Short mmCIF file of C-alpha atoms in Angstrom, two decimals:
data_model
loop_
_atom_site.label_atom_id
_atom_site.label_comp_id
_atom_site.label_asym_id
_atom_site.label_seq_id
_atom_site.Cartn_x
_atom_site.Cartn_y
_atom_site.Cartn_z
CA UNK Y 1 -0.49 -12.31 -232.15
CA UNK Y 2 -1.06 -15.96 -233.11
CA UNK Y 3 -3.02 -17.11 -230.20
CA UNK Y 4 -5.27 -13.70 -230.26
CA UNK Y 5 -5.98 -14.30 -234.13
CA UNK Y 6 -6.93 -17.97 -233.04
CA UNK Y 7 -9.23 -17.01 -230.20
CA UNK Y 8 -10.97 -14.30 -232.58
CA UNK Y 9 -11.59 -16.63 -235.45
CA UNK Y 10 -12.78 -19.44 -233.18
CA UNK Y 11 -15.02 -17.47 -230.98
CA UNK Y 12 -16.60 -15.27 -234.06
CA UNK Y 13 -18.56 -17.79 -236.18
CA UNK Y 14 -18.41 -14.72 -238.68
CA UNK Y 15 -15.72 -15.96 -241.15
CA UNK Y 16 -15.31 -12.59 -242.79
CA UNK Y 17 -13.52 -11.32 -239.52
CA UNK Y 18 -11.02 -13.55 -240.00
CA UNK Y 19 -11.01 -12.43 -243.49
CA UNK Y 20 -10.41 -8.76 -242.60
CA UNK Y 21 -7.47 -9.44 -240.48
CA UNK Y 22 -5.65 -10.60 -243.64
CA UNK Y 23 -5.97 -7.34 -245.68
CA UNK Y 24 -3.52 -8.57 -248.50
CA UNK Y 25 -5.85 -11.16 -250.10
CA UNK Y 26 -8.11 -10.00 -252.68
CA UNK Y 27 -10.92 -12.31 -251.34
CA UNK Y 28 -11.30 -15.71 -249.68
CA UNK Y 29 -9.92 -18.60 -251.23
CA UNK Y 30 -11.06 -19.17 -254.72
CA UNK Y 31 -14.63 -17.49 -254.82
CA UNK Y 32 -16.66 -19.87 -256.79
CA UNK Y 33 -19.01 -18.65 -259.80
CA UNK Y 34 -21.55 -21.63 -258.92
CA UNK Y 35 -22.22 -21.00 -255.10
CA UNK Y 36 -24.58 -18.53 -253.97
CA UNK Y 37 -26.02 -17.76 -250.47
CA UNK Y 38 -29.02 -19.77 -251.25
CA UNK Y 39 -27.50 -22.69 -252.86
CA UNK Y 40 -25.43 -24.03 -255.84
CA UNK Y 41 -26.21 -24.32 -259.72
CA UNK Y 42 -24.10 -25.94 -261.79
CA UNK Y 43 -24.49 -27.97 -265.02
CA UNK Y 44 -28.32 -27.25 -265.10
CA UNK Y 45 -28.85 -28.44 -261.56
CA UNK Y 46 -29.96 -26.38 -258.47
CA UNK Y 47 -29.49 -27.63 -255.13
CA UNK Y 48 -29.74 -26.06 -251.75
CA UNK Y 49 -26.58 -27.08 -250.33
CA UNK Y 50 -23.72 -29.18 -250.78
CA UNK Y 51 -24.50 -32.98 -251.17
CA UNK Y 52 -23.74 -35.54 -248.83
CA UNK Y 53 -20.85 -37.48 -249.85
CA UNK Y 54 -21.19 -41.53 -250.31
CA UNK Y 55 -18.43 -41.79 -253.09
CA UNK Y 56 -15.69 -43.15 -251.05
CA UNK Y 57 -14.38 -45.39 -253.71
CA UNK Y 58 -13.89 -42.70 -256.09
CA UNK Y 59 -11.88 -40.52 -253.47
CA UNK Y 60 -12.06 -39.64 -249.89
CA UNK Y 61 -11.80 -36.51 -248.02
CA UNK Y 62 -8.44 -35.61 -246.60
CA UNK Y 63 -8.44 -36.37 -242.96
CA UNK Y 64 -7.67 -32.89 -240.68
CA UNK Y 65 -4.62 -34.93 -239.08
CA UNK Y 66 -3.36 -35.57 -242.36
CA UNK Y 67 -3.47 -32.15 -243.60
CA UNK Y 68 -1.97 -30.76 -240.38
CA UNK Y 69 1.25 -33.09 -241.19
CA UNK Y 70 1.41 -31.60 -244.72
CA UNK Y 71 1.01 -27.97 -244.23
CA UNK Y 72 4.43 -27.20 -242.95
CA UNK Y 73 6.03 -28.68 -246.01
CA UNK Y 74 4.37 -26.20 -248.08
CA UNK Y 75 4.90 -23.29 -245.63
CA UNK Y 76 8.50 -23.50 -244.40
CA UNK Y 77 10.06 -26.85 -244.98
CA UNK Y 78 9.75 -26.66 -248.46
CA UNK Y 79 13.35 -28.20 -249.53
CA UNK Y 80 13.99 -30.90 -252.09
CA UNK Y 81 14.55 -34.22 -250.39
CA UNK Y 82 17.25 -34.84 -252.74
CA UNK Y 83 19.47 -31.88 -251.85
CA UNK Y 84 22.08 -33.02 -250.02
CA UNK Y 85 24.04 -29.93 -248.89
CA UNK Y 86 21.60 -28.25 -246.63
CA UNK Y 87 18.99 -28.38 -243.94
CA UNK Y 88 15.94 -28.01 -246.39
CA UNK Y 89 17.05 -30.99 -248.09
CA UNK Y 90 18.06 -32.90 -245.04
CA UNK Y 91 15.00 -32.26 -243.24
CA UNK Y 92 13.00 -32.96 -246.32
CA UNK Y 93 14.61 -36.33 -246.67
CA UNK Y 94 14.19 -37.33 -243.12
CA UNK Y 95 10.22 -36.56 -243.24
CA UNK Y 96 10.36 -39.01 -246.66
CA UNK Y 97 11.82 -41.81 -244.87
CA UNK Y 98 9.53 -41.34 -241.95
CA UNK Y 99 6.82 -41.62 -244.31
CA UNK Y 100 8.32 -44.52 -246.08
CA UNK Y 101 8.52 -46.37 -242.75
CA UNK Y 102 4.82 -45.75 -242.05
CA UNK Y 103 3.69 -46.90 -245.03
CA UNK Y 104 5.50 -50.11 -244.82
CA UNK Y 105 4.23 -50.72 -241.35
CA UNK Y 106 0.78 -50.61 -242.52
CA UNK Y 107 1.69 -53.44 -244.94
CA UNK Y 108 4.18 -55.55 -243.19
CA UNK Y 109 6.89 -54.67 -245.52
CA UNK Y 110 10.36 -53.38 -244.96
CA UNK Y 111 10.91 -49.44 -245.89
CA UNK Y 112 13.54 -50.53 -248.42
CA UNK Y 113 10.63 -52.30 -250.29
CA UNK Y 114 8.55 -49.25 -250.88
CA UNK Y 115 8.84 -46.66 -254.01
CA UNK Y 116 6.78 -43.65 -253.98
CA UNK Y 117 4.80 -42.72 -257.23
CA UNK Y 118 2.32 -40.42 -258.29
CA UNK Y 119 -0.72 -42.85 -257.79
CA UNK Y 120 -2.10 -46.61 -258.07
CA UNK Y 121 -2.22 -46.01 -261.72
CA UNK Y 122 1.55 -45.36 -262.15
CA UNK Y 123 2.19 -48.14 -259.61
CA UNK Y 124 -0.17 -50.55 -261.98
CA UNK Y 125 1.89 -49.40 -264.99
CA UNK Y 126 5.20 -49.85 -263.55
CA UNK Y 127 4.12 -53.49 -262.40
CA UNK Y 128 2.64 -54.81 -265.22
CA UNK Y 129 4.71 -52.96 -268.24
CA UNK Y 130 7.94 -52.92 -265.93
CA UNK Y 131 7.88 -56.77 -264.91
CA UNK Y 132 6.80 -57.91 -268.46
CA UNK Y 133 9.42 -55.74 -270.19
CA UNK Y 134 12.42 -56.88 -267.93
CA UNK Y 135 11.44 -60.38 -268.52
CA UNK Y 136 10.69 -60.10 -272.10
CA UNK Y 137 13.04 -62.71 -273.29
CA UNK Y 138 11.90 -65.69 -271.08
CA UNK Y 139 8.19 -64.48 -270.27
CA UNK Y 140 5.61 -63.80 -272.59
CA UNK Y 141 2.19 -64.37 -270.86
CA UNK Y 142 0.10 -62.43 -268.27
CA UNK Y 143 -2.70 -63.70 -266.36
CA UNK Y 144 -5.36 -61.06 -264.92
CA UNK Y 145 -9.26 -60.72 -264.32
CA UNK Y 146 -12.13 -59.19 -266.35
CA UNK Y 147 -13.06 -57.14 -263.36
CA UNK Y 148 -9.60 -55.30 -262.80
CA UNK Y 149 -9.23 -51.34 -263.00
CA UNK Y 150 -8.98 -49.84 -266.39
CA UNK Y 151 -5.03 -48.92 -265.86
CA UNK Y 152 -4.53 -52.87 -265.53
CA UNK Y 153 -6.59 -53.67 -268.51
CA UNK Y 154 -5.25 -51.12 -270.50
CA UNK Y 155 -1.51 -51.97 -269.68
CA UNK Y 156 -2.11 -55.32 -270.77
CA UNK Y 157 -3.73 -54.24 -273.94
CA UNK Y 158 -0.53 -52.24 -274.54
CA UNK Y 159 1.48 -55.50 -274.06
CA UNK Y 160 -0.89 -57.55 -276.21
CA UNK Y 161 -0.22 -54.94 -278.72
CA UNK Y 162 3.68 -55.36 -278.41
CA UNK Y 163 3.07 -59.17 -278.87
CA UNK Y 164 2.61 -60.51 -275.40
CA UNK Y 165 -0.17 -62.82 -274.61
CA UNK Y 166 -2.69 -62.13 -271.86
CA UNK Y 167 -5.51 -64.38 -270.25
CA UNK Y 168 -8.43 -62.62 -268.87
CA UNK Y 169 -9.85 -64.68 -266.23
CA UNK Y 170 -13.61 -64.73 -265.89
CA UNK Y 171 -15.56 -63.95 -262.52
CA UNK Y 172 -18.42 -65.78 -261.24
CA UNK Y 173 -21.94 -64.07 -260.47
CA UNK Y 174 -20.49 -63.19 -257.11
CA UNK Y 175 -17.28 -61.58 -258.70
CA UNK Y 176 -14.75 -64.06 -257.38
CA UNK Y 177 -12.49 -65.91 -259.87
CA UNK Y 178 -12.06 -69.62 -259.86
CA UNK Y 179 -9.04 -70.82 -258.44
CA UNK Y 180 -8.89 -73.91 -259.99
CA UNK Y 181 -9.04 -72.21 -263.46
CA UNK Y 182 -6.21 -69.87 -262.35
CA UNK Y 183 -3.95 -72.85 -261.74
CA UNK Y 184 -4.68 -74.40 -265.00
CA UNK Y 185 -3.88 -70.97 -266.82
CA UNK Y 186 -0.64 -70.79 -265.52
CA UNK Y 187 2.11 -71.74 -268.35
CA UNK Y 188 5.73 -72.02 -268.06
CA UNK Y 189 6.05 -68.48 -269.68
CA UNK Y 190 3.66 -66.83 -267.23
CA UNK Y 191 5.52 -63.70 -266.27
CA UNK Y 192 3.00 -61.99 -263.72
CA UNK Y 193 -0.19 -62.77 -262.32
CA UNK Y 194 -1.89 -59.38 -261.61
CA UNK Y 195 -5.60 -59.67 -259.30
CA UNK Y 196 -6.89 -56.97 -257.24
CA UNK Y 197 -7.38 -57.03 -253.59
CA UNK Y 198 -10.71 -55.12 -253.17
CA UNK Y 199 -12.54 -54.11 -256.55
CA UNK Y 200 -13.51 -50.52 -256.78
CA UNK Y 201 -16.90 -51.20 -258.19
CA UNK Y 202 -18.46 -53.93 -256.33
CA UNK Y 203 -16.44 -54.00 -253.31
CA UNK Y 204 -15.82 -57.39 -253.48
CA UNK Y 205 -12.72 -59.10 -251.84
CA UNK Y 206 -10.58 -61.77 -254.02
CA UNK Y 207 -9.19 -64.66 -252.15
CA UNK Y 208 -5.63 -63.24 -252.49
CA UNK Y 209 -4.18 -65.60 -249.87
CA UNK Y 210 -4.99 -68.47 -251.83
CA UNK Y 211 -3.69 -66.98 -255.02
CA UNK Y 212 -0.68 -65.91 -253.56
CA UNK Y 213 -0.11 -69.70 -252.61
CA UNK Y 214 -1.33 -70.84 -256.12
CA UNK Y 215 1.51 -68.44 -257.46
CA UNK Y 216 4.19 -69.29 -255.17
CA UNK Y 217 3.79 -72.97 -255.86
CA UNK Y 218 4.43 -72.19 -259.77
CA UNK Y 219 7.12 -69.64 -258.91
CA UNK Y 220 5.00 -66.58 -260.70
CA UNK Y 221 5.25 -63.26 -259.57
CA UNK Y 222 2.04 -61.96 -258.07
CA UNK Y 223 0.85 -58.24 -258.30
CA UNK Y 224 -1.99 -56.87 -256.64
CA UNK Y 225 -3.67 -53.46 -256.61
CA UNK Y 226 -4.50 -52.71 -253.13
CA UNK Y 227 -5.51 -49.10 -253.82
CA UNK Y 228 -8.92 -49.83 -251.99
CA UNK Y 229 -7.65 -52.43 -249.85
CA UNK Y 230 -5.09 -50.40 -247.91
CA UNK Y 231 -6.24 -49.07 -244.55
CA UNK Y 232 -9.51 -50.91 -244.77
CA UNK Y 233 -8.66 -54.93 -244.66
CA UNK Y 234 -5.72 -56.27 -243.09
CA UNK Y 235 -2.98 -56.34 -245.70
CA UNK Y 236 0.15 -58.32 -244.98
CA UNK Y 237 2.73 -59.00 -247.86
CA UNK Y 238 4.15 -61.82 -246.25
CA UNK Y 239 0.85 -63.74 -245.76
CA UNK Y 240 -0.39 -62.76 -249.21
CA UNK Y 241 3.05 -63.65 -250.78
CA UNK Y 242 2.77 -60.58 -253.29
CA UNK Y 243 5.80 -59.57 -255.04
CA UNK Y 244 4.47 -56.45 -256.09
CA UNK Y 245 1.40 -54.21 -254.62
CA UNK Y 246 0.02 -50.80 -255.85
CA UNK Y 247 -1.23 -48.30 -253.28
CA UNK Y 248 -3.14 -45.11 -253.16
CA UNK Y 249 -2.82 -41.97 -251.33
CA UNK Y 250 -6.43 -40.52 -251.89
CA UNK Y 251 -8.48 -43.56 -251.05
CA UNK Y 252 -7.01 -43.68 -247.39
CA UNK Y 253 -8.29 -40.00 -246.58
CA UNK Y 254 -4.69 -38.56 -247.81
CA UNK Y 255 -3.91 -36.22 -250.43
CA UNK Y 256 -4.56 -36.71 -254.23
CA UNK Y 257 -1.44 -37.29 -256.41
CA UNK Y 258 0.59 -39.54 -254.56
CA UNK Y 259 0.68 -43.54 -254.22
CA UNK Y 260 3.36 -46.22 -253.63
CA UNK Y 261 4.88 -49.32 -255.41
CA UNK Y 262 5.69 -52.22 -253.04
CA UNK Y 263 8.66 -54.11 -254.67
CA UNK Y 264 9.55 -57.59 -252.76
CA UNK Y 265 13.32 -57.73 -252.27
CA UNK Y 266 13.33 -61.55 -251.35
CA UNK Y 267 13.09 -62.94 -253.61
CA UNK Y 268 13.92 -59.95 -255.48
CA UNK Y 269 11.45 -58.61 -258.43
CA UNK Y 270 12.94 -56.61 -261.08
CA UNK Y 271 11.07 -54.11 -263.02
CA UNK Y 272 12.26 -51.91 -265.84
CA UNK Y 273 11.43 -48.26 -264.91
CA UNK Y 274 8.73 -46.09 -266.66
CA UNK Y 275 10.04 -42.65 -265.63
CA UNK Y 276 13.92 -42.22 -266.71
CA UNK Y 277 16.02 -39.52 -265.18
CA UNK Y 278 17.98 -38.98 -262.11
CA UNK Y 279 17.81 -42.35 -260.62
CA UNK Y 280 15.57 -41.29 -257.34
CA UNK Y 281 13.68 -44.09 -255.44
CA UNK Y 282 16.39 -46.59 -256.32
CA UNK Y 283 16.24 -45.99 -260.03
CA UNK Y 284 12.48 -47.44 -260.00
CA UNK Y 285 10.86 -43.96 -260.41
CA UNK Y 286 12.97 -40.85 -261.09
CA UNK Y 287 11.92 -37.33 -260.26
CA UNK Y 288 11.49 -35.20 -257.32
CA UNK Y 289 9.72 -37.12 -254.46
CA UNK Y 290 6.81 -34.61 -253.53
CA UNK Y 291 7.52 -34.29 -249.86
CA UNK Y 292 4.25 -32.70 -248.65
CA UNK Y 293 2.17 -35.70 -250.63
CA UNK Y 294 4.39 -38.43 -249.48
CA UNK Y 295 4.26 -37.06 -245.78
CA UNK Y 296 0.57 -36.75 -245.97
CA UNK Y 297 0.21 -40.35 -247.21
CA UNK Y 298 2.31 -41.56 -244.38
CA UNK Y 299 0.19 -39.89 -241.90
CA UNK Y 300 -2.77 -41.18 -243.65
CA UNK Y 301 -1.13 -44.51 -243.35
CA UNK Y 302 -0.49 -44.25 -239.73
CA UNK Y 303 -3.88 -43.11 -238.99
CA UNK Y 304 -5.54 -46.19 -240.99
CA UNK Y 305 -3.38 -48.36 -238.63
CA UNK Y 306 -4.74 -47.08 -235.44
CA UNK Y 307 -8.35 -46.64 -236.66
CA UNK Y 308 -8.98 -49.68 -238.84
CA UNK Y 309 -10.54 -51.59 -236.15
CA UNK Y 310 -12.80 -48.61 -235.05
CA UNK Y 311 -13.83 -47.65 -238.61
CA UNK Y 312 -14.68 -51.16 -239.75
CA UNK Y 313 -17.10 -51.65 -236.85
CA UNK Y 314 -19.02 -48.36 -237.38
CA UNK Y 315 -18.72 -48.99 -241.32
CA UNK Y 316 -20.24 -52.30 -240.84
CA UNK Y 317 -23.19 -50.97 -238.93
CA UNK Y 318 -23.86 -48.33 -241.33
CA UNK Y 319 -23.74 -50.61 -244.53
CA UNK Y 320 -26.30 -52.85 -242.59
CA UNK Y 321 -28.42 -49.71 -241.65
CA UNK Y 322 -28.49 -48.48 -245.57
CA UNK Y 323 -29.12 -51.93 -247.03
CA UNK Y 324 -32.16 -53.06 -244.54
CA UNK Y 325 -33.38 -49.35 -244.59
CA UNK Y 326 -33.83 -49.55 -248.34
CA UNK Y 327 -34.86 -53.28 -248.55
CA UNK Y 328 -37.77 -52.37 -245.91
CA UNK Y 329 -39.12 -49.88 -247.94
CA UNK Y 330 -39.03 -51.15 -251.65
CA UNK Y 331 -38.70 -54.60 -253.02
CA UNK Y 332 -36.53 -55.46 -256.40
CA UNK Y 333 -33.23 -54.63 -254.86
CA UNK Y 334 -30.25 -56.74 -255.88
CA UNK Y 335 -26.61 -56.66 -254.46
CA UNK Y 336 -23.99 -56.98 -256.99
CA UNK Y 337 -21.27 -59.08 -255.91
CA UNK Y 338 -20.73 -61.37 -252.81
CA UNK Y 339 -22.15 -60.42 -249.86
CA UNK Y 340 -20.04 -62.30 -247.33
CA UNK Y 341 -16.57 -61.53 -249.55
CA UNK Y 342 -17.09 -57.89 -249.52
CA UNK Y 343 -15.39 -54.69 -248.09
CA UNK Y 344 -18.31 -53.06 -245.64
CA UNK Y 345 -17.97 -49.76 -247.07
CA UNK Y 346 -18.77 -50.42 -250.58
CA UNK Y 347 -22.64 -51.33 -251.60
CA UNK Y 348 -23.50 -51.76 -255.14
CA UNK Y 349 -27.15 -51.92 -255.71
CA UNK Y 350 -29.36 -52.32 -258.68
CA UNK Y 351 -32.73 -51.45 -258.70
CA UNK Y 352 -35.35 -53.71 -261.02
CA UNK Y 353 -37.57 -51.61 -263.21
CA UNK Y 354 -35.81 -48.34 -262.95
CA UNK Y 355 -33.95 -46.57 -265.46
CA UNK Y 356 -30.59 -45.62 -264.11
CA UNK Y 357 -29.79 -42.02 -265.54
CA UNK Y 358 -33.28 -40.81 -264.22
CA UNK Y 359 -32.39 -42.54 -260.98
CA UNK Y 360 -28.94 -40.60 -260.92
CA UNK Y 361 -30.79 -37.23 -262.14
CA UNK Y 362 -33.17 -37.43 -259.13
CA UNK Y 363 -30.17 -37.92 -256.52
CA UNK Y 364 -28.47 -34.98 -257.07
CA UNK Y 365 -28.43 -34.22 -253.02
CA UNK Y 366 -26.43 -37.48 -252.69
CA UNK Y 367 -23.16 -37.73 -253.95
CA UNK Y 368 -23.14 -41.22 -255.37
CA UNK Y 369 -21.72 -42.94 -258.52
CA UNK Y 370 -23.42 -45.29 -260.96
CA UNK Y 371 -22.28 -48.45 -262.14
CA UNK Y 372 -21.15 -47.20 -265.71
CA UNK Y 373 -19.48 -44.07 -264.43
CA UNK Y 374 -16.26 -44.90 -266.05
CA UNK Y 375 -17.81 -45.67 -269.35
CA UNK Y 376 -20.57 -42.93 -268.86
CA UNK Y 377 -19.38 -41.52 -272.30
CA UNK Y 378 -20.64 -44.30 -274.10
CA UNK Y 379 -23.63 -45.25 -272.18
CA UNK Y 380 -22.51 -48.83 -272.11
CA UNK Y 381 -23.09 -50.63 -269.12
CA UNK Y 382 -19.89 -51.02 -266.57
CA UNK Y 383 -17.73 -53.95 -267.75
CA UNK Y 384 -17.45 -55.12 -264.21
CA UNK Y 385 -21.10 -56.04 -263.87
CA UNK Y 386 -21.08 -57.29 -267.35
CA UNK Y 387 -18.18 -59.67 -266.13
CA UNK Y 388 -20.84 -60.52 -263.48
CA UNK Y 389 -23.19 -61.50 -266.03
CA UNK Y 390 -25.66 -58.81 -264.72
CA UNK Y 391 -28.53 -58.31 -267.27
CA UNK Y 392 -28.02 -55.21 -269.30
CA UNK Y 393 -31.09 -53.46 -267.70
CA UNK Y 394 -29.99 -54.31 -264.19
CA UNK Y 395 -26.57 -53.05 -265.01
CA UNK Y 396 -27.77 -49.65 -266.02
CA UNK Y 397 -29.89 -49.04 -262.60
CA UNK Y 398 -26.79 -49.90 -260.44
CA UNK Y 399 -25.95 -47.46 -257.89
CA UNK Y 400 -22.61 -47.62 -255.73
CA UNK Y 401 -22.69 -46.45 -252.31
CA UNK Y 402 -19.37 -45.66 -250.43
CA UNK Y 403 -19.45 -45.30 -247.03
CA UNK Y 404 -16.22 -43.87 -245.14
CA UNK Y 405 -14.80 -42.60 -241.64
CA UNK Y 406 -16.66 -39.64 -241.72
CA UNK Y 407 -20.31 -40.84 -242.90
CA UNK Y 408 -22.92 -40.27 -240.04
CA UNK Y 409 -26.05 -42.15 -239.25
CA UNK Y 410 -28.13 -39.08 -240.13
CA UNK Y 411 -26.32 -38.92 -243.76
CA UNK Y 412 -27.56 -43.00 -244.44
CA UNK Y 413 -31.04 -42.31 -243.03
CA UNK Y 414 -31.21 -39.17 -245.48
CA UNK Y 415 -29.74 -41.00 -248.51
CA UNK Y 416 -32.22 -44.00 -247.97
CA UNK Y 417 -34.95 -41.78 -247.66
CA UNK Y 418 -33.85 -39.88 -250.99
CA UNK Y 419 -33.20 -43.24 -252.90
CA UNK Y 420 -36.23 -44.76 -251.83
CA UNK Y 421 -38.32 -41.58 -252.83
CA UNK Y 422 -36.75 -41.34 -256.08
CA UNK Y 423 -37.02 -45.07 -256.77
CA UNK Y 424 -40.92 -45.37 -255.95
CA UNK Y 425 -41.46 -42.15 -257.77
CA UNK Y 426 -39.85 -43.62 -261.18
CA UNK Y 427 -41.61 -47.03 -260.73
CA UNK Y 428 -45.05 -45.29 -260.19
CA UNK Y 429 -44.61 -43.88 -263.83
CA UNK Y 430 -43.40 -47.15 -265.25
CA UNK Y 431 -45.49 -49.28 -267.47
CA UNK Y 432 -43.21 -52.09 -267.08
CA UNK Y 433 -43.55 -52.18 -263.16
CA UNK Y 434 -47.29 -52.17 -263.66
CA UNK Y 435 -47.12 -54.98 -265.96
CA UNK Y 436 -44.93 -57.06 -263.33
CA UNK Y 437 -47.31 -56.00 -260.44
CA UNK Y 438 -50.14 -57.96 -262.58
CA UNK Y 439 -47.86 -60.87 -262.65
CA UNK Y 440 -46.84 -60.53 -265.95
CA UNK Y 441 -43.46 -62.13 -266.76
CA UNK Y 442 -41.58 -59.52 -268.94
CA UNK Y 443 -39.02 -61.78 -270.31
CA UNK Y 444 -41.65 -63.62 -271.92
CA UNK Y 445 -43.42 -61.04 -273.54
CA UNK Y 446 -43.44 -61.19 -277.47
CA UNK Y 447 -42.78 -57.37 -278.39
CA UNK Y 448 -44.96 -56.80 -281.57
CA UNK Y 449 -42.87 -54.96 -284.51
CA UNK Y 450 -44.88 -52.45 -285.96
CA UNK E 1 7.55 -41.73 -226.70
CA UNK E 2 8.70 -42.15 -222.70
CA UNK E 3 5.58 -41.64 -220.51
CA UNK E 4 7.36 -43.02 -217.32
CA UNK E 5 8.18 -40.08 -214.95
CA UNK E 6 5.11 -37.80 -215.99
CA UNK E 7 2.58 -37.76 -213.52
CA UNK E 8 -0.79 -39.29 -214.17
CA UNK E 9 -3.49 -36.81 -215.30
CA UNK E 10 -5.85 -36.00 -212.40
CA UNK E 11 -9.75 -36.49 -212.99
CA UNK E 12 -10.19 -32.84 -213.48
CA UNK E 13 -7.34 -32.34 -216.31
CA UNK E 14 -9.22 -35.14 -218.19
CA UNK E 15 -12.37 -33.76 -217.97
CA UNK E 16 -10.84 -30.36 -219.04
CA UNK E 17 -9.20 -32.07 -221.73
CA UNK E 18 -12.44 -33.71 -222.96
CA UNK E 19 -14.62 -30.27 -222.72
CA UNK E 20 -11.84 -28.55 -224.68
CA UNK E 21 -11.84 -31.49 -227.52
CA UNK E 22 -15.54 -31.35 -227.74
CA UNK E 23 -15.57 -27.37 -227.90
CA UNK E 24 -13.15 -27.40 -230.85
CA UNK E 25 -15.01 -30.14 -232.53
CA UNK E 26 -18.16 -28.30 -232.57
CA UNK E 27 -16.18 -25.06 -234.15
CA UNK E 28 -15.40 -26.94 -237.56
CA UNK E 29 -17.14 -25.37 -240.43
CA UNK E 30 -17.21 -28.87 -242.13
CA UNK E 31 -20.20 -30.94 -241.27
CA UNK E 32 -18.73 -34.45 -241.68
CA UNK E 33 -15.18 -33.39 -239.75
CA UNK E 34 -17.38 -31.62 -236.76
CA UNK E 35 -19.44 -35.08 -236.37
CA UNK E 36 -16.28 -37.21 -236.64
CA UNK E 37 -14.54 -35.00 -233.93
CA UNK E 38 -17.26 -35.19 -231.67
CA UNK E 39 -17.93 -38.68 -232.13
CA UNK E 40 -14.38 -39.92 -232.36
CA UNK E 41 -13.83 -37.95 -228.85
CA UNK E 42 -16.53 -39.46 -226.91
CA UNK E 43 -15.63 -42.94 -228.11
CA UNK E 44 -11.97 -42.47 -227.50
CA UNK E 45 -12.66 -41.22 -223.68
CA UNK E 46 -15.11 -44.05 -223.17
CA UNK E 47 -12.69 -46.72 -224.35
CA UNK E 48 -10.05 -45.65 -222.30
CA UNK E 49 -12.23 -45.07 -219.20
CA UNK E 50 -11.14 -48.12 -217.48
CA UNK E 51 -7.19 -47.56 -217.57
CA UNK E 52 -5.48 -47.92 -214.27
CA UNK E 53 -1.69 -48.11 -215.33
CA UNK E 54 -0.33 -44.98 -214.68
CA UNK E 55 1.93 -44.95 -217.83
CA UNK E 56 -0.76 -45.72 -220.09
CA UNK E 57 -2.80 -42.82 -218.49
CA UNK E 58 -0.25 -40.41 -218.81
CA UNK E 59 0.25 -41.66 -222.46
CA UNK E 60 -3.12 -41.50 -223.49
CA UNK E 61 -3.54 -38.12 -221.80
CA UNK E 62 -0.39 -36.71 -224.02
CA UNK E 63 -1.94 -38.31 -226.83
CA UNK E 64 -5.42 -36.45 -226.19
CA UNK E 65 -3.46 -33.03 -225.76
CA UNK E 66 -1.40 -33.51 -228.97
CA UNK E 67 -4.92 -34.22 -230.89
CA UNK E 68 -6.34 -31.01 -229.24
CA UNK E 69 -3.34 -29.01 -230.76
CA UNK E 70 -4.04 -30.37 -233.88
CA UNK E 71 -7.72 -29.95 -233.77
CA UNK E 72 -7.49 -26.11 -232.95
CA UNK E 73 -5.01 -25.56 -235.92
CA UNK E 74 -7.38 -27.28 -238.35
CA UNK E 75 -10.56 -25.80 -236.94
CA UNK E 76 -8.90 -22.46 -237.89
CA UNK E 77 -7.64 -23.36 -241.32
CA UNK E 78 -10.97 -25.10 -242.28
CA UNK E 79 -12.90 -21.87 -241.06
CA UNK E 80 -10.68 -20.19 -243.56
CA UNK E 81 -11.73 -22.12 -246.32
CA UNK E 82 -14.91 -22.78 -245.83
CA UNK E 83 -17.51 -23.14 -248.58
CA UNK E 84 -19.67 -20.44 -248.93
CA UNK E 85 -22.72 -23.00 -249.11
CA UNK E 86 -23.25 -25.52 -246.29
CA UNK E 87 -23.79 -28.98 -246.47
CA UNK E 88 -27.29 -29.96 -247.05
CA UNK E 89 -27.11 -31.97 -244.04
CA UNK E 90 -26.59 -28.53 -242.00
CA UNK E 91 -29.52 -26.86 -243.66
CA UNK E 92 -32.82 -27.24 -241.66
CA UNK E 93 -35.69 -28.23 -243.64
CA UNK E 94 -37.92 -25.04 -244.09
#
């Protein structure tokens, strides 16, 4: 019966044929109010089809192989992994432990050092607040950078309100921190150094190995947010000398809602739990471990290990194609962040003499993010770009292109075409650009006050 | 997974597996997954073209067959939940 259904559905491209076989459901999954056969209308925007996705730093699509590994745990193997008395619990627990080993293998750790959480944000909270609260008698100082993820900065601000001291290291115009400055800022009461491995906005890869060496020298625990780095660059907790590492599931083609925290055992780093309860995950994070999500994360990690080299080579080629394609047609394109120490799948570009919001409004067929996405409610340019020293007007026009495993050459070509068209159109209308073409230096203009 | 004792796949079997994988890849309703499956199949078979060691050959072949099963199931799942509107890349400019 199942194979007949399979054959029917696979041979007929008409989807409604498959649906008629399942007469119970009212209609197919979630009929959308905004999708019509002619296109999509949402928030006043009309497009003819689903946009091409170039926002891999925000989230990634779930790989079908990952989905395949997760589905049995939603269908028949739905037990709670903490149930000790029956098969449902045992099989669920086995699956969780397998996933734990898969995650550990990708980062060069032991499975006993992995704690599953609800995401990298939770892992960051546990690392920063947990470590500082545990050692609060002796250690009152944290060092982090100005370009960290919002959750790290917010946790540090919360600690500041409790009386801890925080040093926010500045970054150079290439996005990298100054290692000598880091060494100087470390004090005797420094409890934690937190530097993210790959920045989500500009894609810059920090010198984690060197930072690890400095922290080892001064015997300070080192935490890194590796949400964007996992599965993309080589992560090795021994080489990096990290004591804590935050990992995210939905950045490596896994499901949303799951992440992990690496906690070193030798030398042991202790944290105060942020979630109290039944003592699951060695007391660090109580709560039922979501088996399907965790299995998905494990499968995604195993896949990442196999596919890392293949993906990286492809994505590198696509990034060059994108950058060269745009640079061939228009000038005044600036790459934000260091070009050499960068993850290949992240390209953050600023277009001179173009207004950011209008550029984004014209790029509705490409799903990209602007530099000020996180702070778009306030129209403030991104704090990361500000930390890089990028001018306000350039920061406003920044666009972040995220390339991933499933991006095709055609999508890159189409994105280049659409971006170039939109930028040219906006520059055509811009009086500032006219003045620049005539050779006037905009910064020297004395604007008359009326 | 012990591959010793399993006979190496014949040329016909390998070609059949290749064609089946490409056929299932074409059936994905999602543009990105479809293109990825096609491309990954071609690249994987090309990379393994020069394998001679029988245990490696059987391992690669069984891996391929397992992937085919996954692909068949997922092609069905994706078609059941496919969006009514196609990706912009699938829409030919009129």
